[in-house]
mmCIF file of C-alpha atoms in Angstrom:
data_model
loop_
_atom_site.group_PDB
_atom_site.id
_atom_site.type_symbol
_atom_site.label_atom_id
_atom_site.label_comp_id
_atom_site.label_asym_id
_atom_site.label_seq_id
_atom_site.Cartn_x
_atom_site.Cartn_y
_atom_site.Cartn_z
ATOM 1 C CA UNK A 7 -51.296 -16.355 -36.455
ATOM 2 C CA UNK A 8 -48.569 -13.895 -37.011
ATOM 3 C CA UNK A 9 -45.613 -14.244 -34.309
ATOM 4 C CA UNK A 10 -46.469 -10.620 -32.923
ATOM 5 C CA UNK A 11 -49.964 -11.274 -32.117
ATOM 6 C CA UNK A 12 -48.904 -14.203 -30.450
ATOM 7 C CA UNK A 13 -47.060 -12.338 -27.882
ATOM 8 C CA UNK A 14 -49.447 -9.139 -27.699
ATOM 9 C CA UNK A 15 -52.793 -11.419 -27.630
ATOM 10 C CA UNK A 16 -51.750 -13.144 -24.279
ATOM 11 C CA UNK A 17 -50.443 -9.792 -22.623
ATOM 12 C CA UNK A 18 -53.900 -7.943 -24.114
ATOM 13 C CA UNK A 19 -56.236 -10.785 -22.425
ATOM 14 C CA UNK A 20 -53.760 -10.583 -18.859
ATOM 15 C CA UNK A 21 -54.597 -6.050 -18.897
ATOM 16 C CA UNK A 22 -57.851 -6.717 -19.842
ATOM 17 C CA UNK A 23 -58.849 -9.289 -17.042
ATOM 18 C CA UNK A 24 -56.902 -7.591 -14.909
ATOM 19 C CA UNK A 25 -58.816 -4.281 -15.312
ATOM 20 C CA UNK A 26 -62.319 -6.023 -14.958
ATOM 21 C CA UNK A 27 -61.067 -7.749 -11.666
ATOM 22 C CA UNK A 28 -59.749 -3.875 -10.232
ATOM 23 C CA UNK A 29 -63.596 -2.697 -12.013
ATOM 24 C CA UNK A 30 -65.637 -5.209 -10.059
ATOM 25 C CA UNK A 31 -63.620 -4.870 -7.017
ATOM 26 C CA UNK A 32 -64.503 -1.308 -6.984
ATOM 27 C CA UNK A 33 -68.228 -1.449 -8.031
ATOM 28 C CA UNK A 34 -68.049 -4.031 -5.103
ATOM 29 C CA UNK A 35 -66.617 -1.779 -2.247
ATOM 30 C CA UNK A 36 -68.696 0.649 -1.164
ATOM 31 C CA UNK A 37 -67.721 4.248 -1.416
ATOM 32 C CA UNK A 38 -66.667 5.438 2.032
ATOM 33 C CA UNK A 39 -69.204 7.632 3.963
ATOM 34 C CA UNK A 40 -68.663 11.188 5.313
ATOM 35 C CA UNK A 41 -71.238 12.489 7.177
ATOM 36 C CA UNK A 42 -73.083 15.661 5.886
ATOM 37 C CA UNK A 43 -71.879 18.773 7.383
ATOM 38 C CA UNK A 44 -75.436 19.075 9.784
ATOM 39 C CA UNK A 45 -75.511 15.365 10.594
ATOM 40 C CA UNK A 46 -74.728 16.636 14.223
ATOM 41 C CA UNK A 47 -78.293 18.471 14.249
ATOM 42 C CA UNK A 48 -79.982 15.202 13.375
ATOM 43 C CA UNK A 49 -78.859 12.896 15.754
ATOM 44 C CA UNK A 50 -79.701 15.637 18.273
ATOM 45 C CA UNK A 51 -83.162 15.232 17.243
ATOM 46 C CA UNK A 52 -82.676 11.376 16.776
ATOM 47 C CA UNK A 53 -82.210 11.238 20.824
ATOM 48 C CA UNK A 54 -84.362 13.645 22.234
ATOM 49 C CA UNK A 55 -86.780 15.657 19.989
ATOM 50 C CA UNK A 56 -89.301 13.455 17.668
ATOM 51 C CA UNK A 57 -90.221 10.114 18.177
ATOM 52 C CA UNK A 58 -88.591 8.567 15.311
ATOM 53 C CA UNK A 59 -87.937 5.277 17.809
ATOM 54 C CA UNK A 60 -91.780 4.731 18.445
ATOM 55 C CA UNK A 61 -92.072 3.735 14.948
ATOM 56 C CA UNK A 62 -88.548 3.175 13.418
ATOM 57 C CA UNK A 63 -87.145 1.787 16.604
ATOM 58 C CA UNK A 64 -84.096 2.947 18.494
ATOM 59 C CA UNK A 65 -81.017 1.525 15.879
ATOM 60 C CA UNK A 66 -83.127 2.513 13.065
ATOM 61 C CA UNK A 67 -84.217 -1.164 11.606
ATOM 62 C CA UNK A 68 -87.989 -0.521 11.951
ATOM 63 C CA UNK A 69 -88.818 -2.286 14.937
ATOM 64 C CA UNK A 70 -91.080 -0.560 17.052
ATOM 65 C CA UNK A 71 -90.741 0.751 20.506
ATOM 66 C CA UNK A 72 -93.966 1.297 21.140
ATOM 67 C CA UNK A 73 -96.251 -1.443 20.223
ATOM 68 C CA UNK A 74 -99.238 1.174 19.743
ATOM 69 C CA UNK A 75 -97.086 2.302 16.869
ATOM 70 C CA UNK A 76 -97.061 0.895 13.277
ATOM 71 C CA UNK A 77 -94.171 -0.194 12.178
ATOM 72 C CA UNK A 78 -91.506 2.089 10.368
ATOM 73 C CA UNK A 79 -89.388 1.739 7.670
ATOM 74 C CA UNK A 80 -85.724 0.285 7.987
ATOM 75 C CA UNK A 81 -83.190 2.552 7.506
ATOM 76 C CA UNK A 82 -80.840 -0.113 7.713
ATOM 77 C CA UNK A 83 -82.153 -1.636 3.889
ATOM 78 C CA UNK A 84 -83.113 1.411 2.560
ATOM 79 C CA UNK A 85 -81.584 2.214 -0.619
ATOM 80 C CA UNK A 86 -82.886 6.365 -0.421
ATOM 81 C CA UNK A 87 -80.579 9.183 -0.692
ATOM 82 C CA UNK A 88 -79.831 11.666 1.816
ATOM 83 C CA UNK A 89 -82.576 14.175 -0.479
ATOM 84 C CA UNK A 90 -85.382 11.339 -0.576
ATOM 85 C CA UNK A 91 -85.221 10.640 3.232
ATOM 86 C CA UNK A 92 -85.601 14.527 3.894
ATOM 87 C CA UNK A 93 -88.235 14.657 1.253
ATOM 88 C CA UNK A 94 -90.095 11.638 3.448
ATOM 89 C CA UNK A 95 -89.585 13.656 6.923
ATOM 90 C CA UNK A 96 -90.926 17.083 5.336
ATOM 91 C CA UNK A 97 -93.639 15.353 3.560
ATOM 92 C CA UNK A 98 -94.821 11.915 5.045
ATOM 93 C CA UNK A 99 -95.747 9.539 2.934
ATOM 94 C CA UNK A 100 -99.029 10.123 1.506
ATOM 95 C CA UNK A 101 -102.240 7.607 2.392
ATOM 96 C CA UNK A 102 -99.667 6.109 5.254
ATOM 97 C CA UNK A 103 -99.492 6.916 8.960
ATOM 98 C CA UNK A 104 -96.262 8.593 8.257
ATOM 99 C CA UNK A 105 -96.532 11.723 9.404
ATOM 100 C CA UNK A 106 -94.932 15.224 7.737
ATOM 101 C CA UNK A 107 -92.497 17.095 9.931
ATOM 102 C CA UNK A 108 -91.589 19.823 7.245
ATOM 103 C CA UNK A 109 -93.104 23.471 8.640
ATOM 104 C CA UNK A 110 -95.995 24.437 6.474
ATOM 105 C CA UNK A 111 -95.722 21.139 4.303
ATOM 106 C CA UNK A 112 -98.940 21.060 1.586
ATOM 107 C CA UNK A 113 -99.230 25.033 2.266
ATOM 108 C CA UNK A 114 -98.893 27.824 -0.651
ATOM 109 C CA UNK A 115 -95.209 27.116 -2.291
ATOM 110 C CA UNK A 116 -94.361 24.396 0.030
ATOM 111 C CA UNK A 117 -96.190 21.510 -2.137
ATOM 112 C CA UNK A 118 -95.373 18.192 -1.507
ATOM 113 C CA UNK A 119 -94.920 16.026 -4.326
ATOM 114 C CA UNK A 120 -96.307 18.521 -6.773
ATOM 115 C CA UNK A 121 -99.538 18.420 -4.382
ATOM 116 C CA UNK A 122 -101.346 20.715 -1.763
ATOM 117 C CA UNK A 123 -103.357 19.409 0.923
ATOM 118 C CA UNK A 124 -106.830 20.464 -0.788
ATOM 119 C CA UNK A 125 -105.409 18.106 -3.307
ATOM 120 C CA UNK A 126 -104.841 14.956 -0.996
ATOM 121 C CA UNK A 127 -107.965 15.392 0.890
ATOM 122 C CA UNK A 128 -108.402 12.240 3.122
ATOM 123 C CA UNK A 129 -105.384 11.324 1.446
ATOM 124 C CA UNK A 130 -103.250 13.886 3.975
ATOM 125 C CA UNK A 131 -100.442 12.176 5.814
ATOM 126 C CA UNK A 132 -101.029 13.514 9.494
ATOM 127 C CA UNK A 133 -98.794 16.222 10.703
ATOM 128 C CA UNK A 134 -96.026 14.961 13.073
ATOM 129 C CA UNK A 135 -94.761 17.199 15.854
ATOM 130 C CA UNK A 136 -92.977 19.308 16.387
ATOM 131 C CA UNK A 137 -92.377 20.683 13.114
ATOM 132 C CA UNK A 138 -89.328 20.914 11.743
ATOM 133 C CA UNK A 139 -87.050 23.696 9.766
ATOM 134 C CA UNK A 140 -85.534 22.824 6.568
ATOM 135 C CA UNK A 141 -82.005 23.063 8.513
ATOM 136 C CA UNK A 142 -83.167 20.307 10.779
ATOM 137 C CA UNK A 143 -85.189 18.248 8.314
ATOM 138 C CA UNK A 144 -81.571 18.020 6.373
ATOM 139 C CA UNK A 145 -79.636 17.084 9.119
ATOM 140 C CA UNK A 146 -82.117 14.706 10.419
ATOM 141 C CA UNK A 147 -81.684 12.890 7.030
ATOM 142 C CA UNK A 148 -78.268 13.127 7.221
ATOM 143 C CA UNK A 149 -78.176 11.359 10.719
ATOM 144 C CA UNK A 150 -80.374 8.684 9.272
ATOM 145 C CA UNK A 151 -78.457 7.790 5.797
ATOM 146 C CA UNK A 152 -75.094 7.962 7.467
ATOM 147 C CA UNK A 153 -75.973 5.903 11.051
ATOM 148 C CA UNK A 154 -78.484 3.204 9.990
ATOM 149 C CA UNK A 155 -78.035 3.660 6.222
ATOM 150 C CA UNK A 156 -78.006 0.175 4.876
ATOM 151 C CA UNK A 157 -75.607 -0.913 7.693
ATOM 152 C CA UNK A 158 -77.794 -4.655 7.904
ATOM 153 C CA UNK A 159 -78.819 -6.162 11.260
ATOM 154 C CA UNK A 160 -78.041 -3.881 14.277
ATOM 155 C CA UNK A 161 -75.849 -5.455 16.900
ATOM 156 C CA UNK A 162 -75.235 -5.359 20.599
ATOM 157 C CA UNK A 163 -71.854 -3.518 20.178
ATOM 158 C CA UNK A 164 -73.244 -1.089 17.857
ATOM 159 C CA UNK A 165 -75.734 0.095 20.563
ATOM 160 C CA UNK A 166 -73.502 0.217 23.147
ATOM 161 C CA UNK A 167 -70.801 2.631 20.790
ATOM 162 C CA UNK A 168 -73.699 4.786 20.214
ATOM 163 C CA UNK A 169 -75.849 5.227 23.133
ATOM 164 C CA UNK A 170 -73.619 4.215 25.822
ATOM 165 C CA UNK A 171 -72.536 0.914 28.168
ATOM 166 C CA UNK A 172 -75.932 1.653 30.885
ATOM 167 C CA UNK A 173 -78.599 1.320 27.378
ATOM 168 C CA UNK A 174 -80.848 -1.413 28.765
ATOM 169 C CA UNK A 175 -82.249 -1.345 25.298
ATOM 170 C CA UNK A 176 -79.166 -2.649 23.450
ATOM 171 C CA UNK A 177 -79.519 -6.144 25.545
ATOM 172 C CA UNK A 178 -82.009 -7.212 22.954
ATOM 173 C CA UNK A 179 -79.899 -7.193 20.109
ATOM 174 C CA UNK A 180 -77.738 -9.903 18.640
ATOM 175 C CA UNK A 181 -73.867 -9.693 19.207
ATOM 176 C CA UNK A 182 -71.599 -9.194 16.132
ATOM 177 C CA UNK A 183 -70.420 -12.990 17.386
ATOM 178 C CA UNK A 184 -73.738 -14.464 17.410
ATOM 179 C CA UNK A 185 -74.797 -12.542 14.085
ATOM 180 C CA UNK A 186 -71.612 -14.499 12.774
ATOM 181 C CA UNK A 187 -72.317 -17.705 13.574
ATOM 182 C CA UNK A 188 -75.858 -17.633 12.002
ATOM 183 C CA UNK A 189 -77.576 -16.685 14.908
ATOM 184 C CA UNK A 190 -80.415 -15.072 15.937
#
């Protein structure tokens, strides 16, 4: 081996390990969140004007307040974007009890998926209420992928920073402590 690719070999391998390390370390990290400039509008509607919690549950992991309910998606694993979660609310999900909250969803140039409701026949997600606007449908979406948005298990704390020391319904979930120590 010549005597200069001694010397630049070694140094070549050190930047080039070196950059894969700083590489993975920032595919690792995830990028920070900022919450969407009508995220304020959705978690308006989060606490007082659908019943998101009946089916999603009050932290957002799909566990059902009301047993009479099915069972929602978690927003806590979901891997949608802020567009696809708005695209769910204004549309439902079709052949599921999901219903639509988008105003005039399935109607003249409001398709859904490319489809009309003569097209989905018994197929037609049920209409939620109250409708929604495409201002709140966004910011609803908004609320969901920045709050619950892959976050993992909800915690005690995390209720009580959101919805306030007196919740009685933040006593059911695990502290960050017991989540820690492999509990429940």
């Amino acid at each position: 081996m010549k005597p200069i690719l001694r010397v630049l070999l070694p140094v070549g391998l050190m930047v080039l390990g070196s950059l894969m390390l700083s590489t993975s370390a920032a595919i690792a990290q995830e990028p920070e969140r900022v919450p969407g400039p009508l995220v304020g509008i959705g978690e308006d509607i989060w606490r007082s004007g659908l019943s998101c919690w009946d089916c999603h549950g009050n932290m957002g992991n799909g566990r059902n307040e009301d047993p009479r309910s099915p069972k929602g998606a978690n927003f806590r694993e979901t891997i949608l974007t802020v567009e696809q979660i708005a695209e769910v609310i204004r549309c439902g999900r079709i052949g599921t009890p999901m219903p639509f909250f988008g105003r005039n969803a399935y109607t003249g140039e409001n398709s859904c998926f490319g489809l009309n409701a003569a097209d989905l026949g018994a197929q037609m997600p049920p209409e939620g209420l109250p409708t929604l606007n495409a201002r709140q449908t966004d910011g609803l979406s908004q609320f969901i992928w920045y709050y619950f948005g892959g976050k993992g298990p909800a915690t005690f704390e995390e209720c009580i920073a959101f919805y306030g020391a007196n919740a009685s319904s933040c006593n059911r979930w695990p502290t960050e402590a017991e989540l820690a120590a492999g509990g429940p």
